[in-house]
XYZ file of C-alpha atoms in Angstrom:
309
model
C 120.599 111.349 84.117
C 121.921 112.383 87.543
C 122.137 110.030 90.500
C 119.233 111.818 92.159
C 117.080 111.356 89.030
C 117.992 107.693 88.756
C 117.052 107.132 92.383
C 113.765 108.964 92.154
C 112.826 106.939 89.061
C 113.432 103.712 91.054
C 111.939 104.878 94.341
C 108.462 103.319 93.703
C 110.025 99.953 92.987
C 112.289 100.142 96.044
C 109.372 101.014 98.363
C 107.274 98.219 96.909
C 110.006 95.623 97.467
C 110.635 96.819 101.023
C 106.930 96.950 101.927
C 106.328 93.414 100.818
C 109.269 92.186 102.834
C 108.453 94.215 105.920
C 104.656 94.673 105.906
C 105.231 98.194 107.288
C 104.907 101.505 105.462
C 107.070 103.407 107.917
C 109.817 100.757 107.972
C 109.744 100.516 104.180
C 110.099 104.287 103.835
C 113.062 104.190 106.271
C 114.688 101.379 104.236
C 114.308 103.418 101.028
C 115.817 106.476 102.695
C 118.796 104.428 103.976
C 119.235 103.069 100.442
C 119.418 106.635 99.157
C 122.198 107.482 101.674
C 124.221 104.443 100.602
C 123.651 105.214 96.918
C 124.672 108.856 97.359
C 127.872 107.906 99.231
C 128.888 105.058 96.886
C 132.329 105.975 95.330
C 131.662 104.043 92.144
C 128.846 104.137 89.588
C 127.228 100.667 89.411
C 126.588 99.128 86.038
C 122.902 98.820 86.857
C 121.298 101.294 89.261
C 118.192 99.046 89.476
C 120.211 95.956 90.434
C 122.374 97.875 92.926
C 119.564 99.722 94.655
C 117.237 96.694 94.719
C 119.994 94.679 96.390
C 120.666 97.445 98.955
C 116.992 97.894 99.923
C 116.525 94.136 100.122
C 119.539 93.671 102.491
C 118.339 96.521 104.676
C 114.794 95.101 104.778
C 116.091 91.649 105.720
C 118.026 93.093 108.646
C 115.008 95.147 109.804
C 112.674 92.136 109.459
C 114.900 89.964 111.660
C 114.576 92.386 114.582
C 110.871 93.142 113.779
C 110.005 89.438 114.094
C 111.120 89.477 117.729
C 108.888 92.487 118.467
C 105.940 90.854 116.704
C 106.168 87.826 118.942
C 105.280 90.107 121.875
C 102.566 91.972 119.951
C 99.193 92.220 121.721
C 96.512 90.386 119.708
C 96.532 89.667 115.984
C 99.281 91.420 113.960
C 98.393 92.824 110.521
C 100.547 94.740 108.057
C 100.170 98.514 107.987
C 97.380 99.244 105.498
C 98.526 100.493 102.131
C 96.016 102.535 100.103
C 98.007 102.789 96.848
C 101.027 100.909 95.571
C 103.385 103.414 93.902
C 104.972 100.847 91.579
C 103.125 99.721 88.479
C 104.154 97.179 85.930
C 101.417 96.091 83.440
C 103.286 92.821 82.690
C 103.234 91.809 86.347
C 100.038 93.506 87.502
C 98.423 90.258 88.700
C 101.451 89.212 90.763
C 101.778 92.753 92.193
C 98.125 92.954 93.193
C 97.905 89.468 94.758
C 101.179 89.883 96.679
C 99.915 93.138 98.223
C 96.772 91.679 99.843
C 96.627 91.330 103.635
C 96.177 87.563 103.229
C 99.284 87.184 101.119
C 101.385 89.406 103.382
C 100.272 87.349 106.403
C 101.295 84.195 104.545
C 104.699 85.751 103.784
C 105.107 86.341 107.570
C 105.469 82.570 107.978
C 108.575 82.448 105.737
C 112.110 83.059 106.961
C 113.461 86.530 106.119
C 115.663 85.068 103.325
C 112.827 83.034 101.838
C 110.572 86.088 101.930
C 113.124 88.292 100.206
C 113.834 85.670 97.526
C 110.136 85.138 96.881
C 109.388 88.840 96.620
C 112.272 89.536 94.234
C 111.800 86.431 92.068
C 108.075 85.656 92.064
C 106.604 89.097 92.500
C 109.042 91.371 90.678
C 110.542 88.864 88.221
C 114.249 89.390 89.028
C 116.684 86.860 87.517
C 118.494 84.555 89.894
C 121.901 86.272 89.417
C 120.374 89.540 90.757
C 118.462 87.685 93.525
C 121.658 85.950 94.623
C 123.558 89.236 94.696
C 120.774 90.893 96.695
C 120.585 88.284 99.470
C 124.230 87.284 99.536
C 123.719 83.625 98.676
C 124.684 81.442 95.710
C 122.263 81.090 92.786
C 121.785 77.423 93.660
C 120.893 78.310 97.254
C 118.430 80.964 96.005
C 116.765 78.477 93.737
C 116.229 76.174 96.740
C 114.917 79.080 98.808
C 112.533 80.005 95.985
C 111.199 76.448 95.694
C 110.530 76.252 99.434
C 108.897 79.688 99.575
C 106.765 78.976 96.462
C 105.610 75.620 97.865
C 104.568 77.254 101.145
C 102.818 80.150 99.420
C 101.019 77.855 96.958
C 99.764 75.671 99.823
C 98.055 78.608 101.497
C 97.596 80.968 98.582
C 94.565 83.171 99.144
C 91.864 83.074 96.446
C 89.998 86.205 95.458
C 87.095 87.065 93.155
C 88.745 87.433 89.759
C 86.439 90.186 88.531
C 87.526 93.478 90.064
C 84.192 95.188 89.174
C 82.210 92.490 90.997
C 84.368 92.887 94.082
C 83.888 96.638 94.078
C 80.110 96.406 93.602
C 79.799 93.886 96.451
C 81.937 96.069 98.720
C 79.790 99.081 97.884
C 76.653 97.203 98.870
C 78.356 95.986 102.041
C 79.358 99.453 103.180
C 75.915 100.834 102.362
C 74.327 98.114 104.538
C 76.909 98.811 107.244
C 76.099 102.564 107.347
C 72.403 101.709 107.657
C 72.947 99.085 110.361
C 71.063 96.631 108.131
C 71.622 93.146 109.660
C 69.794 91.268 106.938
C 71.498 93.293 104.168
C 74.908 92.489 105.684
C 74.134 88.808 106.198
C 73.312 88.178 102.568
C 76.737 89.545 101.504
C 78.734 87.464 104.005
C 79.989 83.899 103.595
C 78.475 81.498 106.163
C 81.867 81.030 107.819
C 83.040 84.675 107.419
C 85.699 85.864 109.891
C 86.172 89.364 111.216
C 89.553 90.017 112.867
C 90.993 93.246 114.235
C 94.468 94.579 114.965
C 94.430 97.075 117.838
C 97.860 96.187 119.221
C 96.547 96.841 122.770
C 96.477 100.552 121.926
C 92.873 100.956 120.746
C 89.436 99.473 121.568
C 89.134 96.152 119.785
C 87.109 92.960 120.229
C 89.159 90.362 122.055
C 88.997 87.612 119.455
C 87.934 86.938 115.895
C 84.183 86.978 115.221
C 83.035 84.037 113.149
C 79.799 83.350 111.186
C 77.514 85.567 109.100
C 74.931 86.108 111.881
C 77.501 87.142 114.528
C 79.453 89.384 112.201
C 76.341 91.079 110.761
C 74.925 91.779 114.216
C 78.188 93.174 115.538
C 78.672 95.438 112.523
C 75.135 96.750 112.730
C 75.502 97.401 116.478
C 78.744 99.322 115.871
C 77.452 101.288 112.870
C 74.299 102.860 114.263
C 75.881 104.941 117.085
C 79.021 105.622 115.006
C 76.999 107.132 112.179
C 74.981 109.131 114.727
C 78.118 110.822 116.034
C 79.419 111.639 112.546
C 81.763 108.717 111.759
C 82.271 108.597 107.973
C 82.883 105.474 105.920
C 85.110 106.274 102.981
C 85.289 103.361 100.484
C 88.874 102.844 99.365
C 91.057 100.062 97.995
C 93.227 98.749 100.844
C 96.156 96.507 99.969
C 94.784 95.921 96.516
C 91.439 94.638 97.795
C 88.108 96.440 98.374
C 87.917 98.238 101.691
C 87.283 101.512 103.471
C 88.834 104.130 105.712
C 86.677 105.102 108.694
C 87.084 108.754 109.855
C 85.699 110.705 112.798
C 83.573 113.832 112.224
C 86.818 115.892 111.923
C 88.110 113.659 109.165
C 90.749 111.950 111.341
C 91.496 108.316 110.639
C 89.766 105.865 112.996
C 90.531 102.531 111.328
C 90.657 100.719 108.006
C 88.687 97.710 106.731
C 89.892 95.383 103.997
C 87.656 92.659 102.531
C 88.510 89.301 100.977
C 85.828 88.457 98.384
C 85.278 85.065 96.814
C 82.317 83.380 95.090
C 80.195 86.495 95.458
C 80.551 86.633 99.263
C 82.850 88.349 101.804
C 85.088 85.694 103.321
C 87.230 87.808 105.686
C 87.049 91.305 107.126
C 90.284 92.731 108.569
C 90.261 95.894 110.640
C 93.394 97.859 111.523
C 92.745 100.311 114.382
C 96.147 100.416 116.070
C 96.999 104.147 115.847
C 100.677 103.384 115.343
C 99.785 101.801 111.988
C 97.580 104.580 110.623
C 99.667 107.751 110.729
C 100.691 107.447 107.045
C 97.017 107.469 106.035
C 96.387 110.855 107.770
C 95.922 112.471 111.187
C 94.736 109.728 113.590
C 91.542 109.928 115.659
C 91.351 109.183 119.386
C 89.542 105.841 119.034
C 88.850 105.564 122.768
C 87.097 108.964 122.784
C 85.079 108.012 119.673
C 83.949 104.749 121.290
C 82.981 106.554 124.487
C 80.907 109.073 122.514
C 79.290 106.203 120.529
C 78.421 104.401 123.761
C 76.763 107.558 125.099
C 74.782 107.851 121.863
C 73.732 104.217 122.203
C 72.536 104.815 125.786
C 70.565 107.909 124.766
C 68.993 105.868 121.958
C 67.932 103.162 124.414
C 66.546 105.694 126.894
C 64.198 107.215 124.378
């Protein structure tokens, strides 16, 4: 097997490690590309390509995360990871860990860890690397990595998000939710929402977005219904899609350009949290991005025409 073939075989794993450390599709792709350049220029052939490349992409990701954290402190409004529609890495033996660690809720919890804790947790708990490889990847002793892993695991366990275990039930509930959303059905929406449901949006100051989180089934249902009616009238399409391993949707304008994404946390037969990512800087990997301001202006005009009738 050539070096190129070895790298391409490992690319899905490398991206998945980098994305969980960084929470950014674009930064993860850059980290993988930089790993390829270092792999290609390495004068020696490592004993294990997987161990070598995983260590390289982890170190690059830690460095990027340290500078990204400073930028995120100045971020306008809530910060969410860039939505990921499909995880390229699959491992049947670790499918549960992989799916849970990909959720928006879990990635936001990882944000609270130090870069080293985050990297150790991702390598050890999510991908099942042994401590010798973890230690090599982060440049710390095995003993230090064990301590980092314990701290990270304790923090993650304390806030670990809970989700509906049955994937089919989640998908069916999401389908009913988006049907009610399209129809602007307040009552239909309310019966699917938890009493203390939260709806939070990430616009980054670059797209129209409500100023704070919306809390409570009545408030969220009314806001969603008010948004949906004019949006549907001007041709906005709701495309159900798994987002970060959870049920969700991609909203597109009439030309098929990406407007935003929704991801839903489902537990006990109700939607607990709705997260919307509408910052255009975070949607380019999903497809061509819509002008959200123009869409909202057109929707407001449609709403006024409706009221004038």
